[in-house]
CSV table of C-alpha atoms and ligand atoms in Angstrom, one decimal:
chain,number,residue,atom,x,y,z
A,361,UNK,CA,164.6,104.8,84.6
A,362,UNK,CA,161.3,105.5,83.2
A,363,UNK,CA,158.3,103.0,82.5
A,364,UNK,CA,156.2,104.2,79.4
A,365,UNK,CA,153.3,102.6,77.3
A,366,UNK,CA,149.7,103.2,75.8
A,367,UNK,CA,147.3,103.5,78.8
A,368,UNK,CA,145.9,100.1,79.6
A,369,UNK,CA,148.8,98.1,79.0
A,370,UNK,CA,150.1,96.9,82.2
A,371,UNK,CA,152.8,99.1,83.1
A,372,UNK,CA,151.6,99.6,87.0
A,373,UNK,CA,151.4,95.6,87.2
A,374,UNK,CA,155.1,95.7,85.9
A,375,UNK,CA,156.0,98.4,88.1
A,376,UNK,CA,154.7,96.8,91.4
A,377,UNK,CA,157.0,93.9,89.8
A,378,UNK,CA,159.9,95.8,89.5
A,379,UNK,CA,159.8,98.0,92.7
A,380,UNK,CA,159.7,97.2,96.1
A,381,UNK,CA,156.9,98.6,98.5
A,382,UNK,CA,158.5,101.7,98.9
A,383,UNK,CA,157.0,103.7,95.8
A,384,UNK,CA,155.6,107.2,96.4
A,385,UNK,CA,152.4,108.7,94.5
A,386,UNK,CA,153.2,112.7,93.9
A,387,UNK,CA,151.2,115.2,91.6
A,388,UNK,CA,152.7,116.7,88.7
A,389,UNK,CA,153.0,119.9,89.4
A,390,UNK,CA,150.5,121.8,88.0
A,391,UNK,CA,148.1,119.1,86.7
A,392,UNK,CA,145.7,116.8,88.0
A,393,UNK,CA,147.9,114.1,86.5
A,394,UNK,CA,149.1,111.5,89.0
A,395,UNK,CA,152.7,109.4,89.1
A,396,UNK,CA,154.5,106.6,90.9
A,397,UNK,CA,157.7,106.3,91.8
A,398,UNK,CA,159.8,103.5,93.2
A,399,UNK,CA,163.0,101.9,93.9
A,400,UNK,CA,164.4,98.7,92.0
A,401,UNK,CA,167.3,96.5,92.6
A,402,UNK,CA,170.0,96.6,89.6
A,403,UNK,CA,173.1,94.6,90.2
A,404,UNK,CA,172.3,95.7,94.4
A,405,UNK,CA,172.5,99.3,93.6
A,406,UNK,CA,168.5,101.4,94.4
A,407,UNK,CA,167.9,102.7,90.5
A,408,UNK,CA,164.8,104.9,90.6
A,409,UNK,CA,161.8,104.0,88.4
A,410,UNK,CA,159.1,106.3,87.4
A,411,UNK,CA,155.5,104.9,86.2
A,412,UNK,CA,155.0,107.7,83.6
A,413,UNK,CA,151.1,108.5,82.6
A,414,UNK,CA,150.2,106.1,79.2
A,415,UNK,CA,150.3,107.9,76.3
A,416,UNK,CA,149.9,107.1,72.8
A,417,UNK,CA,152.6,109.3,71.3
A,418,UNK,CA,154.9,111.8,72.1
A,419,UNK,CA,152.4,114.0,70.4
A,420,UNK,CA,150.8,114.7,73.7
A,421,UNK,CA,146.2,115.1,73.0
A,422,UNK,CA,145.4,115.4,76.6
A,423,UNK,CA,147.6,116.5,79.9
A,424,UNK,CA,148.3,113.2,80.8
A,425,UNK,CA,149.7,112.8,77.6
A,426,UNK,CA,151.8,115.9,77.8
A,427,UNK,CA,153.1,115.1,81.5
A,428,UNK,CA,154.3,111.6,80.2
A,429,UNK,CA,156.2,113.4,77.5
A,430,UNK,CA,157.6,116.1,80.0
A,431,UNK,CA,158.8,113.7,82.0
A,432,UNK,CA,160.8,111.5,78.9
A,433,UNK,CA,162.5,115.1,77.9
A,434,UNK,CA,162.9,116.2,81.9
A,435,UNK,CA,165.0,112.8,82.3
A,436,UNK,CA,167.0,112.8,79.3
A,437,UNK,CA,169.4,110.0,80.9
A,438,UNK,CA,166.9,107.8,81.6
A,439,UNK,CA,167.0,104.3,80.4
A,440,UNK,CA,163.0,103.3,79.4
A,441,UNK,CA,161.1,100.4,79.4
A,442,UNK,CA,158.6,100.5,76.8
A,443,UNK,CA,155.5,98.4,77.8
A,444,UNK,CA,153.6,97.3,74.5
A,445,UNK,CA,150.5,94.9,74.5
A,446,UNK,CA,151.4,91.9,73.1
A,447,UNK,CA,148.4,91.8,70.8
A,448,UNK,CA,148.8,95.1,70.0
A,449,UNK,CA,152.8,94.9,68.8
A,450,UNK,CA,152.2,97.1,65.6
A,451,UNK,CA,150.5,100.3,67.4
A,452,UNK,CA,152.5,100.4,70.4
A,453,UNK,CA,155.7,100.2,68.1
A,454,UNK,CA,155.0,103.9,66.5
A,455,UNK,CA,155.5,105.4,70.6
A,456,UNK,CA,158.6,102.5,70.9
A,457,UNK,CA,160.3,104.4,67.8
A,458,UNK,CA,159.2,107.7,68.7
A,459,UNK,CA,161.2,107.1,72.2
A,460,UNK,CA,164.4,105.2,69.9
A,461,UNK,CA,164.5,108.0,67.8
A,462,UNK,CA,165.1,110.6,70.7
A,463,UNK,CA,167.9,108.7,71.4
A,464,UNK,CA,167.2,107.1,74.6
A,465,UNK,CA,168.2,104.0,74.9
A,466,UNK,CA,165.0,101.2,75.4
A,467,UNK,CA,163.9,98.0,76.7
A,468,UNK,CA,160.7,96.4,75.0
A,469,UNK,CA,158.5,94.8,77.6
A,470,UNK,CA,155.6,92.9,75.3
A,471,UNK,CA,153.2,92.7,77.9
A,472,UNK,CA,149.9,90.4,78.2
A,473,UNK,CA,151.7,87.5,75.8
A,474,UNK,CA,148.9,85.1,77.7
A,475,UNK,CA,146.5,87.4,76.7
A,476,UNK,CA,147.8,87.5,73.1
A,477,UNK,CA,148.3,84.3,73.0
A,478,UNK,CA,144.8,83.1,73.9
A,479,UNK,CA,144.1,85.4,70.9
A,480,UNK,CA,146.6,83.4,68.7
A,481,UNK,CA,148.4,86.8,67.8
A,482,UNK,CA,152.3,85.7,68.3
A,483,UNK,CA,154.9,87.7,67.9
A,484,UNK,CA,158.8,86.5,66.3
A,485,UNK,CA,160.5,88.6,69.1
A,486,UNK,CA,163.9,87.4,67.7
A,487,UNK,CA,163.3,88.8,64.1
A,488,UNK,CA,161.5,91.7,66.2
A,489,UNK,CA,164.7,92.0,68.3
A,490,UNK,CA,167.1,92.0,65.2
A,491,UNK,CA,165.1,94.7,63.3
A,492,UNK,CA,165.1,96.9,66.3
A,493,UNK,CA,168.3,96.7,67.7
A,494,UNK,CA,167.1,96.5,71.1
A,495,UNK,CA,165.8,93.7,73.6
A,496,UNK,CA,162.6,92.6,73.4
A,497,UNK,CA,161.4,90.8,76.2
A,498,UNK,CA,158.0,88.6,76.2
A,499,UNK,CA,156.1,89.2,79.8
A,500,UNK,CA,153.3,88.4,81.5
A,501,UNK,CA,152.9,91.1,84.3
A,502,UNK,CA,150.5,89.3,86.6
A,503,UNK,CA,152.0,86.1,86.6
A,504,UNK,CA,155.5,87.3,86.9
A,505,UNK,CA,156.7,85.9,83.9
A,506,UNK,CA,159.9,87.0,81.9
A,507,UNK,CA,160.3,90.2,84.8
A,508,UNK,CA,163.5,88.8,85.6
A,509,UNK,CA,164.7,88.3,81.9
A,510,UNK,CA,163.3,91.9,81.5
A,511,UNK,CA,165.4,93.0,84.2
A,512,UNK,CA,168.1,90.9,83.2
A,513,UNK,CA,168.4,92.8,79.7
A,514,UNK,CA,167.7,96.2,81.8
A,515,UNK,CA,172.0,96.6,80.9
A,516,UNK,CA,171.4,95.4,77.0
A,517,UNK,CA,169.2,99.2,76.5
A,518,UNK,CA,170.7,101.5,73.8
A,519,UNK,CA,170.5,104.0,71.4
A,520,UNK,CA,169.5,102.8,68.4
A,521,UNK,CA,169.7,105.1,64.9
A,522,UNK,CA,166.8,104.8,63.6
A,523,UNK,CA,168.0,105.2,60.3
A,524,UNK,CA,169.6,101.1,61.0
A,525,UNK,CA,165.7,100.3,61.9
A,526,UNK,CA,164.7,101.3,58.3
A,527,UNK,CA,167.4,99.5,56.6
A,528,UNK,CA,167.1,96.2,59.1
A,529,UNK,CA,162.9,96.7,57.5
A,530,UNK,CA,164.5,96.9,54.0
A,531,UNK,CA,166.7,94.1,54.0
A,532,UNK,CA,163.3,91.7,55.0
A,533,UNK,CA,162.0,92.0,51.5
B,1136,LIG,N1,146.1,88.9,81.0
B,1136,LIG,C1,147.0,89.9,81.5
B,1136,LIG,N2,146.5,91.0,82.1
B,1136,LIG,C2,147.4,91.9,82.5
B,1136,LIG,C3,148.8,91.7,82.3
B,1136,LIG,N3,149.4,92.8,82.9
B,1136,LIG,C4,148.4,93.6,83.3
B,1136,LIG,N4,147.2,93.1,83.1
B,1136,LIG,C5,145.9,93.6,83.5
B,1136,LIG,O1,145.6,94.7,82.6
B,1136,LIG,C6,144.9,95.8,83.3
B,1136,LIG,C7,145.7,97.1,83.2
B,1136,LIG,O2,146.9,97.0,84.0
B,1136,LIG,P1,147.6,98.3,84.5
B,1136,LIG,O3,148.9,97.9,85.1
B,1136,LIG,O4,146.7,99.1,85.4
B,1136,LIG,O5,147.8,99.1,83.2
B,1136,LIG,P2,148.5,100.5,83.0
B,1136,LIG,O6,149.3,100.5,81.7
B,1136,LIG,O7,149.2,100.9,84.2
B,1136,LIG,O8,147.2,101.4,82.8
B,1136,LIG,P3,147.2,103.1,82.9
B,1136,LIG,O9,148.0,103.4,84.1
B,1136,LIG,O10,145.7,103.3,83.0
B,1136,LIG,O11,147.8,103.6,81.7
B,1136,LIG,C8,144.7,95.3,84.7
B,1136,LIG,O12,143.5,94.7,84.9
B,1136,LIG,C9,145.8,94.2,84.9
B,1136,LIG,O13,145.5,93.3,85.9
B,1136,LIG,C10,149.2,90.5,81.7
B,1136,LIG,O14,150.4,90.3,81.4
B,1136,LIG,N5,148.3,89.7,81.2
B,1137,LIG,MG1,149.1,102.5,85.5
């Protein structure tokens, strides 16, 4: 399972959330690019989660750009948990569809809602959820709150086409 999201969005806070405190920092090989990976319950079975390097797009414009999208294409069975700042839900969407339209099958995490909130940027996660196809999940990393719906709807991740996503836009207007 694989955590991904623009830099700065959270992801490590949910990642010490979701893993326990036996996590391992290793180098990509060849870089100077850093990773984490831990261990996280799922129905009391140890699923492996990697903190993947933010990136924007899967357009890679620097090397920790291009490690984070090496690592989506070296773990092609991976289920991922896209982190998107809650006040940001229109930019981090493009990388979310980019990752859907690869055909892994995703989790939207929509990370900092207190933050977004105190900004009065709110988000219709239902309609958000129904366009998308997949779950969307409201969190706030360092309280804690919604990791255990997120986890929760960890089984809910699939493929979507995103040729569905297009006509689920169209059928709004
Ligand atoms: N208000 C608020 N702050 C948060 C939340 N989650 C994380 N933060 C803060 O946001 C900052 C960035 O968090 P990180 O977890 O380091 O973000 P990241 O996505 O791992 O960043 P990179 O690894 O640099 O890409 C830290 O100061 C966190 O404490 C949240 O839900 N609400
Ligand atoms: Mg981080």
């Amino acid at each position: 399972m694989l955590l991904m999201g623009h830099p700065n969005v959270g992801k490590s806070v949910v990642f010490n959330r979701l893993t326990g405190a036996n996590v391992t920092v290793s180098n990509y090989p060849g870089t100077t690019v850093n990773y984490t990976k831990g261990y996280m319950k799922i129905n009391k079975e140890d699923v492996e989660l990697i903190d993947v390097p933010g990136t924007f797009s899967l357009e890679p414009k620097d090397m920790a750009e291009e490690v984070a999208t090496k690592m989506l294409h070296e773990n092609n069975d991976a289920v991922v948990i896209c982190v998107i700042d809650a006040s940001k839900v229109e930019r981090g969407l493009y990388l979310a569809l980019q990752i859907i339209e690869e055909k892994f099958p995703v989790v939207i995490a929509l990370n900092m809602w207190d933050f977004a909130k105190d900004k009065n940027i709110q988000t219709d996660v239902d309609k958000l959820q129904q366009i998308l196809g997949v779950p969307v999940v409201p969190t706030i990393a360092i309280s804690g709150e919604g990791i255990k719906e997120l986890v929760s709807k960890l089984e809910d991740a699939r493929t979507v086409d995103v040729e569905r996503i297009i006509n689920n836009v169209g059928g709004l207007t």
